[in-house]
mmCIF file of C-alpha atoms in Angstrom:
data_model
loop_
_atom_site.group_PDB
_atom_site.id
_atom_site.type_symbol
_atom_site.label_atom_id
_atom_site.label_comp_id
_atom_site.label_asym_id
_atom_site.label_seq_id
_atom_site.Cartn_x
_atom_site.Cartn_y
_atom_site.Cartn_z
ATOM 1 C CA MET F 1 -24.728 33.455 56.300
ATOM 2 C CA PRO F 2 -26.524 30.625 58.117
ATOM 3 C CA ARG F 3 -25.068 29.163 61.250
ATOM 4 C CA GLY F 4 -23.315 25.830 60.988
ATOM 5 C CA ILE F 5 -24.502 22.672 62.647
ATOM 6 C CA VAL F 6 -21.883 23.102 65.354
ATOM 7 C CA SER F 7 -21.250 26.659 66.538
ATOM 8 C CA LEU F 8 -17.635 27.173 67.587
ATOM 9 C CA SER F 9 -16.473 30.066 69.751
ATOM 10 C CA PRO F 10 -13.225 31.846 68.751
ATOM 11 C CA SER F 11 -11.406 30.074 71.599
ATOM 12 C CA GLN F 12 -12.556 26.693 70.252
ATOM 13 C CA ARG F 13 -11.422 27.353 66.694
ATOM 14 C CA LEU F 14 -7.948 26.004 66.090
ATOM 15 C CA HIS F 15 -6.506 28.382 63.559
ATOM 16 C CA VAL F 16 -3.485 27.070 61.735
ATOM 17 C CA ASN F 17 -1.388 28.549 58.943
ATOM 18 C CA PRO F 18 -2.939 26.959 55.842
ATOM 19 C CA ARG F 19 -0.967 26.587 52.660
ATOM 20 C CA PRO F 20 -1.526 29.787 50.706
ATOM 21 C CA ARG F 21 -4.471 30.105 48.377
ATOM 22 C CA PRO F 22 -3.518 31.048 44.833
ATOM 23 C CA THR F 23 -3.961 34.648 43.768
ATOM 24 C CA PHE F 24 -4.361 33.540 40.147
ATOM 25 C CA LEU F 25 -4.651 30.264 38.272
ATOM 26 C CA PRO F 26 -1.602 29.519 36.074
ATOM 27 C CA ARG F 27 -3.481 26.520 34.632
ATOM 28 C CA PRO F 28 -7.192 25.672 34.233
ATOM 29 C CA VAL F 29 -7.090 23.597 37.445
ATOM 30 C CA CYS F 30 -5.052 24.131 40.577
ATOM 31 C CA VAL F 31 -5.106 21.686 43.545
ATOM 32 C CA ARG F 32 -4.467 22.952 47.075
ATOM 33 C CA VAL F 33 -3.578 20.464 49.816
ATOM 34 C CA ASP F 34 -4.766 21.547 53.260
ATOM 35 C CA ASP F 35 -4.655 19.197 56.259
ATOM 36 C CA MET F 36 -6.763 20.742 59.048
ATOM 37 C CA PRO F 37 -7.220 19.825 62.738
ATOM 38 C CA ALA F 38 -10.586 19.129 64.354
ATOM 39 C CA GLY F 39 -12.363 22.389 65.173
ATOM 40 C CA HIS F 40 -10.614 24.341 62.410
ATOM 41 C CA TYR F 41 -12.646 27.202 60.958
ATOM 42 C CA ILE F 42 -12.214 29.174 57.712
ATOM 43 C CA ALA F 43 -14.223 32.405 57.781
ATOM 44 C CA PRO F 44 -16.619 33.308 54.940
ATOM 45 C CA HIS F 45 -14.759 34.159 51.723
ATOM 46 C CA HIS F 46 -15.115 33.723 47.979
ATOM 47 C CA HIS F 47 -13.013 33.130 44.884
ATOM 48 C CA ALA F 48 -12.923 34.327 41.298
ATOM 49 C CA TRP F 49 -13.054 30.700 40.133
ATOM 50 C CA HIS F 50 -14.988 27.500 40.788
ATOM 51 C CA GLN F 51 -13.979 25.406 43.786
ATOM 52 C CA LEU F 52 -14.443 21.737 44.602
ATOM 53 C CA ILE F 53 -14.047 21.100 48.356
ATOM 54 C CA TYR F 54 -13.212 17.488 49.155
ATOM 55 C CA ALA F 55 -12.038 15.637 52.258
ATOM 56 C CA ILE F 56 -9.930 12.537 51.600
ATOM 57 C CA GLU F 57 -10.261 11.833 55.324
ATOM 58 C CA GLY F 58 -12.497 13.492 57.936
ATOM 59 C CA THR F 59 -15.673 15.560 57.697
ATOM 60 C CA MET F 60 -16.233 19.231 56.870
ATOM 61 C CA THR F 61 -19.279 21.511 57.082
ATOM 62 C CA ILE F 62 -19.693 24.110 54.334
ATOM 63 C CA SER F 63 -22.005 27.082 54.992
ATOM 64 C CA THR F 64 -23.289 29.511 52.347
ATOM 65 C CA HIS F 65 -26.236 31.914 52.059
ATOM 66 C CA ALA F 66 -28.152 29.033 50.440
ATOM 67 C CA GLY F 67 -27.709 26.572 53.303
ATOM 68 C CA ILE F 68 -25.421 24.040 54.859
ATOM 69 C CA TRP F 69 -23.651 20.956 53.508
ATOM 70 C CA VAL F 70 -21.872 18.220 55.475
ATOM 71 C CA VAL F 71 -19.057 16.694 53.455
ATOM 72 C CA PRO F 72 -17.955 13.098 54.253
ATOM 73 C CA PRO F 73 -15.247 11.392 52.135
ATOM 74 C CA GLN F 74 -17.831 10.022 49.704
ATOM 75 C CA ARG F 75 -18.942 13.476 48.638
ATOM 76 C CA ALA F 76 -17.532 16.898 47.743
ATOM 77 C CA VAL F 77 -19.141 20.331 47.565
ATOM 78 C CA TRP F 78 -19.085 22.479 44.447
ATOM 79 C CA VAL F 79 -18.886 26.265 45.008
ATOM 80 C CA PRO F 80 -19.169 28.588 41.966
ATOM 81 C CA PRO F 81 -17.222 31.888 41.662
ATOM 82 C CA GLY F 82 -18.295 34.758 43.899
ATOM 83 C CA ILE F 83 -20.209 32.646 46.464
ATOM 84 C CA ASP F 84 -19.274 33.404 50.072
ATOM 85 C CA HIS F 85 -18.650 30.177 51.945
ATOM 86 C CA ALA F 86 -17.282 29.191 55.364
ATOM 87 C CA VAL F 87 -15.640 25.857 56.195
ATOM 88 C CA SER F 88 -15.430 24.100 59.554
ATOM 89 C CA THR F 89 -14.090 20.655 60.466
ATOM 90 C CA ALA F 90 -15.670 18.163 62.839
ATOM 91 C CA THR F 91 -12.580 15.923 62.862
ATOM 92 C CA ALA F 92 -8.970 16.116 61.756
ATOM 93 C CA THR F 93 -9.391 16.459 58.006
ATOM 94 C CA ARG F 94 -7.213 15.937 54.956
ATOM 95 C CA ALA F 95 -8.783 18.410 52.565
ATOM 96 C CA ARG F 96 -8.178 18.881 48.861
ATOM 97 C CA HIS F 97 -9.389 22.114 47.234
ATOM 98 C CA LEU F 98 -9.633 22.098 43.472
ATOM 99 C CA TYR F 99 -9.711 25.618 42.005
ATOM 100 C CA ILE F 100 -11.122 25.503 38.482
ATOM 101 C CA ASP F 101 -11.096 28.300 35.913
ATOM 102 C CA GLN F 102 -14.534 29.442 34.746
ATOM 103 C CA ASN F 103 -13.547 28.631 31.163
ATOM 104 C CA ALA F 104 -12.170 25.154 31.915
ATOM 105 C CA SER F 105 -15.410 23.523 30.745
ATOM 106 C CA ASN F 106 -18.793 24.635 29.454
ATOM 107 C CA THR F 107 -20.596 22.039 31.603
ATOM 108 C CA LEU F 108 -19.520 23.259 35.024
ATOM 109 C CA PRO F 109 -22.453 23.883 37.448
ATOM 110 C CA ASP F 110 -23.419 27.463 38.270
ATOM 111 C CA GLN F 111 -24.814 26.758 41.768
ATOM 112 C CA CYS F 112 -23.632 25.147 44.986
ATOM 113 C CA LEU F 113 -24.275 21.417 45.032
ATOM 114 C CA VAL F 114 -22.854 18.075 46.155
ATOM 115 C CA ILE F 115 -20.669 16.012 43.817
ATOM 116 C CA ASP F 116 -20.492 12.246 44.185
ATOM 117 C CA VAL F 117 -16.866 11.146 44.591
ATOM 118 C CA SER F 118 -16.552 7.807 42.853
ATOM 119 C CA PRO F 119 -13.445 5.638 43.411
ATOM 120 C CA LEU F 120 -12.160 6.862 40.050
ATOM 121 C CA LEU F 121 -12.674 10.556 40.885
ATOM 122 C CA ARG F 122 -11.057 10.032 44.311
ATOM 123 C CA GLU F 123 -7.911 8.604 42.711
ATOM 124 C CA LEU F 124 -7.870 11.348 40.057
ATOM 125 C CA ILE F 125 -7.954 13.980 42.846
ATOM 126 C CA ARG F 126 -5.136 12.195 44.672
ATOM 127 C CA ALA F 127 -3.052 12.082 41.469
ATOM 128 C CA ALA F 128 -3.811 15.733 40.615
ATOM 129 C CA SER F 129 -2.524 16.730 44.069
ATOM 130 C CA ASP F 130 0.958 15.546 43.043
ATOM 131 C CA ILE F 131 1.335 17.146 39.616
ATOM 132 C CA PRO F 132 3.203 20.461 39.143
ATOM 133 C CA VAL F 133 1.236 23.696 39.498
ATOM 134 C CA GLU F 134 2.269 24.678 35.974
ATOM 135 C CA TYR F 135 1.604 21.284 34.442
ATOM 136 C CA ASP F 136 1.866 20.558 30.723
ATOM 137 C CA ILE F 137 -1.645 21.146 29.400
ATOM 138 C CA ASN F 138 -0.921 19.055 26.300
ATOM 139 C CA GLY F 139 0.882 16.270 28.151
ATOM 140 C CA ALA F 140 -0.117 13.402 30.429
ATOM 141 C CA ASP F 141 -0.926 15.733 33.353
ATOM 142 C CA GLY F 142 -3.197 17.829 31.178
ATOM 143 C CA ARG F 143 -5.037 14.714 30.027
ATOM 144 C CA LEU F 144 -5.425 13.601 33.653
ATOM 145 C CA ILE F 145 -7.008 16.950 34.501
ATOM 146 C CA GLN F 146 -9.415 16.674 31.572
ATOM 147 C CA VAL F 147 -10.588 13.235 32.712
ATOM 148 C CA LEU F 148 -11.028 14.649 36.245
ATOM 149 C CA LEU F 149 -13.252 17.447 34.933
ATOM 150 C CA ASP F 150 -15.318 14.913 32.978
ATOM 151 C CA GLN F 151 -16.016 13.035 36.243
ATOM 152 C CA LEU F 152 -17.601 15.973 38.083
ATOM 153 C CA ARG F 153 -21.221 14.853 38.172
ATOM 154 C CA PRO F 154 -23.915 15.863 40.688
ATOM 155 C CA PRO F 155 -25.928 13.020 42.288
ATOM 156 C CA PRO F 156 -29.628 12.536 41.419
ATOM 157 C CA GLN F 157 -30.545 13.576 44.978
ATOM 158 C CA ASP F 158 -28.672 15.831 47.385
ATOM 159 C CA ASN F 159 -29.343 14.396 50.859
ATOM 160 C CA LEU F 160 -26.509 16.314 52.501
ATOM 161 C CA HIS F 161 -27.697 19.862 51.791
ATOM 162 C CA LEU F 162 -29.829 21.752 54.278
ATOM 163 C CA PRO F 163 -31.495 24.778 52.635
ATOM 164 C CA ALA F 164 -31.655 28.021 54.623
ATOM 165 C CA PRO F 165 -34.859 30.115 54.700
ATOM 166 C CA LYS F 166 -34.873 33.899 54.457
ATOM 167 C CA ASP F 167 -38.214 34.661 56.129
ATOM 168 C CA PRO F 168 -37.382 35.915 59.668
ATOM 169 C CA ARG F 169 -40.116 33.759 61.232
ATOM 170 C CA LEU F 170 -38.691 30.607 59.696
ATOM 171 C CA LEU F 171 -35.157 31.724 60.397
ATOM 172 C CA ARG F 172 -35.869 31.965 64.140
ATOM 173 C CA ILE F 173 -37.217 28.406 64.141
ATOM 174 C CA CYS F 174 -34.336 27.011 62.095
ATOM 175 C CA THR F 175 -31.677 28.802 64.128
ATOM 176 C CA HIS F 176 -33.155 27.400 67.343
ATOM 177 C CA LEU F 177 -33.257 23.865 65.925
ATOM 178 C CA GLN F 178 -29.650 24.034 64.789
ATOM 179 C CA THR F 179 -28.715 24.525 68.453
ATOM 180 C CA HIS F 180 -31.443 22.221 69.833
ATOM 181 C CA PRO F 181 -32.030 19.501 67.210
ATOM 182 C CA ALA F 182 -33.912 17.268 69.699
ATOM 183 C CA ASP F 183 -36.748 19.810 69.973
ATOM 184 C CA ASN F 184 -39.856 17.966 68.784
ATOM 185 C CA ARG F 185 -42.275 20.877 68.711
ATOM 186 C CA THR F 186 -44.703 20.938 65.784
ATOM 187 C CA LEU F 187 -45.526 23.942 63.615
ATOM 188 C CA GLU F 188 -48.697 24.337 65.648
ATOM 189 C CA ASN F 189 -46.531 24.838 68.732
ATOM 190 C CA TRP F 190 -44.213 27.211 66.932
ATOM 191 C CA SER F 191 -47.062 29.276 65.517
ATOM 192 C CA ARG F 192 -48.095 30.471 68.989
ATOM 193 C CA ASN F 193 -45.049 32.722 69.238
ATOM 194 C CA SER F 194 -44.119 33.327 65.638
ATOM 195 C CA GLY F 195 -46.836 35.745 64.545
ATOM 196 C CA ALA F 196 -48.061 33.356 61.827
ATOM 197 C CA SER F 197 -50.456 30.448 61.691
ATOM 198 C CA SER F 198 -49.202 26.892 61.317
ATOM 199 C CA ARG F 199 -50.621 26.833 57.777
ATOM 200 C CA THR F 200 -48.659 29.975 56.884
ATOM 201 C CA LEU F 201 -45.452 28.506 58.322
ATOM 202 C CA ALA F 202 -46.003 25.248 56.464
ATOM 203 C CA ARG F 203 -46.527 27.109 53.192
ATOM 204 C CA LEU F 204 -43.385 29.180 53.781
ATOM 205 C CA PHE F 205 -41.287 26.099 54.463
ATOM 206 C CA LEU F 206 -42.361 24.544 51.173
ATOM 207 C CA ARG F 207 -41.723 27.766 49.266
ATOM 208 C CA GLU F 208 -38.375 28.741 50.773
ATOM 209 C CA CYS F 209 -36.848 25.328 51.608
ATOM 210 C CA GLY F 210 -38.524 23.159 48.993
ATOM 211 C CA MET F 211 -39.711 20.631 51.592
ATOM 212 C CA PRO F 212 -42.144 20.296 54.527
ATOM 213 C CA PHE F 213 -41.021 21.316 57.997
ATOM 214 C CA ARG F 214 -40.770 17.701 59.241
ATOM 215 C CA GLU F 215 -38.503 16.792 56.340
ATOM 216 C CA TRP F 216 -36.295 19.847 56.974
ATOM 217 C CA ARG F 217 -35.905 18.936 60.654
ATOM 218 C CA GLN F 218 -35.139 15.322 59.749
ATOM 219 C CA LYS F 219 -32.421 16.435 57.331
ATOM 220 C CA LEU F 220 -31.008 18.728 60.017
ATOM 221 C CA ARG F 221 -30.798 15.761 62.356
ATOM 222 C CA LEU F 222 -29.130 13.669 59.669
ATOM 223 C CA LEU F 223 -26.390 16.283 59.197
ATOM 224 C CA TYR F 224 -26.002 16.638 62.945
ATOM 225 C CA ALA F 225 -25.711 12.843 63.209
ATOM 226 C CA LEU F 226 -22.991 12.729 60.570
ATOM 227 C CA GLU F 227 -20.850 15.130 62.573
ATOM 228 C CA LYS F 228 -21.406 13.228 65.830
ATOM 229 C CA LEU F 229 -20.692 9.869 64.191
ATOM 230 C CA ALA F 230 -17.487 11.323 62.746
ATOM 231 C CA HIS F 231 -16.388 11.737 66.364
ATOM 232 C CA ASN F 232 -17.092 8.014 66.987
ATOM 233 C CA ARG F 233 -20.076 8.768 69.253
ATOM 234 C CA PRO F 234 -22.198 5.654 70.011
ATOM 235 C CA VAL F 235 -25.238 5.302 67.750
ATOM 236 C CA THR F 236 -27.665 5.048 70.709
ATOM 237 C CA GLU F 237 -26.275 8.248 72.216
ATOM 238 C CA VAL F 238 -26.585 10.091 68.905
ATOM 239 C CA ALA F 239 -30.196 8.909 68.483
ATOM 240 C CA LEU F 240 -31.218 10.128 71.936
ATOM 241 C CA ASP F 241 -29.360 13.438 71.494
ATOM 242 C CA LEU F 242 -31.403 14.071 68.351
ATOM 243 C CA GLY F 243 -34.773 13.465 69.963
ATOM 244 C CA TYR F 244 -35.473 9.936 68.752
ATOM 245 C CA GLU F 245 -37.384 7.749 71.207
ATOM 246 C CA ASN F 246 -35.398 4.665 70.251
ATOM 247 C CA THR F 247 -32.351 3.673 68.253
ATOM 248 C CA SER F 248 -34.362 1.685 65.683
ATOM 249 C CA ALA F 249 -36.254 4.769 64.486
ATOM 250 C CA PHE F 250 -32.990 6.685 64.097
ATOM 251 C CA ILE F 251 -31.320 3.834 62.173
ATOM 252 C CA ALA F 252 -34.343 3.542 59.861
ATOM 253 C CA MET F 253 -34.201 7.286 59.065
ATOM 254 C CA PHE F 254 -30.444 7.147 58.492
ATOM 255 C CA ARG F 255 -30.650 4.104 56.211
ATOM 256 C CA LYS F 256 -33.423 5.640 54.145
ATOM 257 C CA ALA F 257 -31.433 8.844 53.674
ATOM 258 C CA THR F 258 -27.961 7.391 53.042
ATOM 259 C CA GLY F 259 -28.495 3.794 51.985
ATOM 260 C CA THR F 260 -26.456 2.456 54.860
ATOM 261 C CA THR F 261 -26.489 2.271 58.674
ATOM 262 C CA PRO F 262 -24.926 4.759 61.084
ATOM 263 C CA GLY F 263 -22.435 2.162 62.264
ATOM 264 C CA THR F 264 -21.049 1.470 58.780
ATOM 265 C CA TYR F 265 -21.272 4.927 57.161
ATOM 266 C CA TYR F 266 -17.659 5.900 57.799
ATOM 267 C CA LYS F 267 -16.178 2.435 57.219
#
């Protein structure tokens, strides 16, 4: 299990009594409402069904063996059955967990990914939160659920997923950068103490993470920025914390990755 962007000690984790998770699904889709405080942490666990993790308000970080996702209100994370995943909150968060039977649809994804939450899907999730657990499959509630399932579409590009490497040499580098994202060392610098040449490290990053080292570090900084901005930290402060020499360079990176500026992302 990779470490999250923000590492919380047990004393920092605000455990609350969440509304109980279902032990079985009486209908193809079950919606669980869970309002969580900032700093809340749900330890690694898995389900026997698909799960869509969505925050109506606030920001969550989802960690699995495959990497890390940051979930703002415009996105949700899809977790298939049997995948261990941990959840932490950067801010007070109004979460909605959709538990979906494996046989609910033959088009459901079989891997973790981000789902775009359109205005229509957002309102469908809100409406589904209010219907009875044992809703009428053949009635209006059942039709609402079917439309909701039809709206679960992955985006063309997943900018909010940070893949996790398995090679121990890469893992040491990535773990360090998750704690010190402003570290600007190159692979040439890292190679001196890693037992591998910079060319080997570069090849491993492409093979295990699907992207060059510089792109991986930039994506890490983007995810770190999203959590800091969720706490209303000033843009200039966030840029300097992440190792950018000036605010303009940080804003340019952020706009290229998200299509908007840091100051307007959560508005």
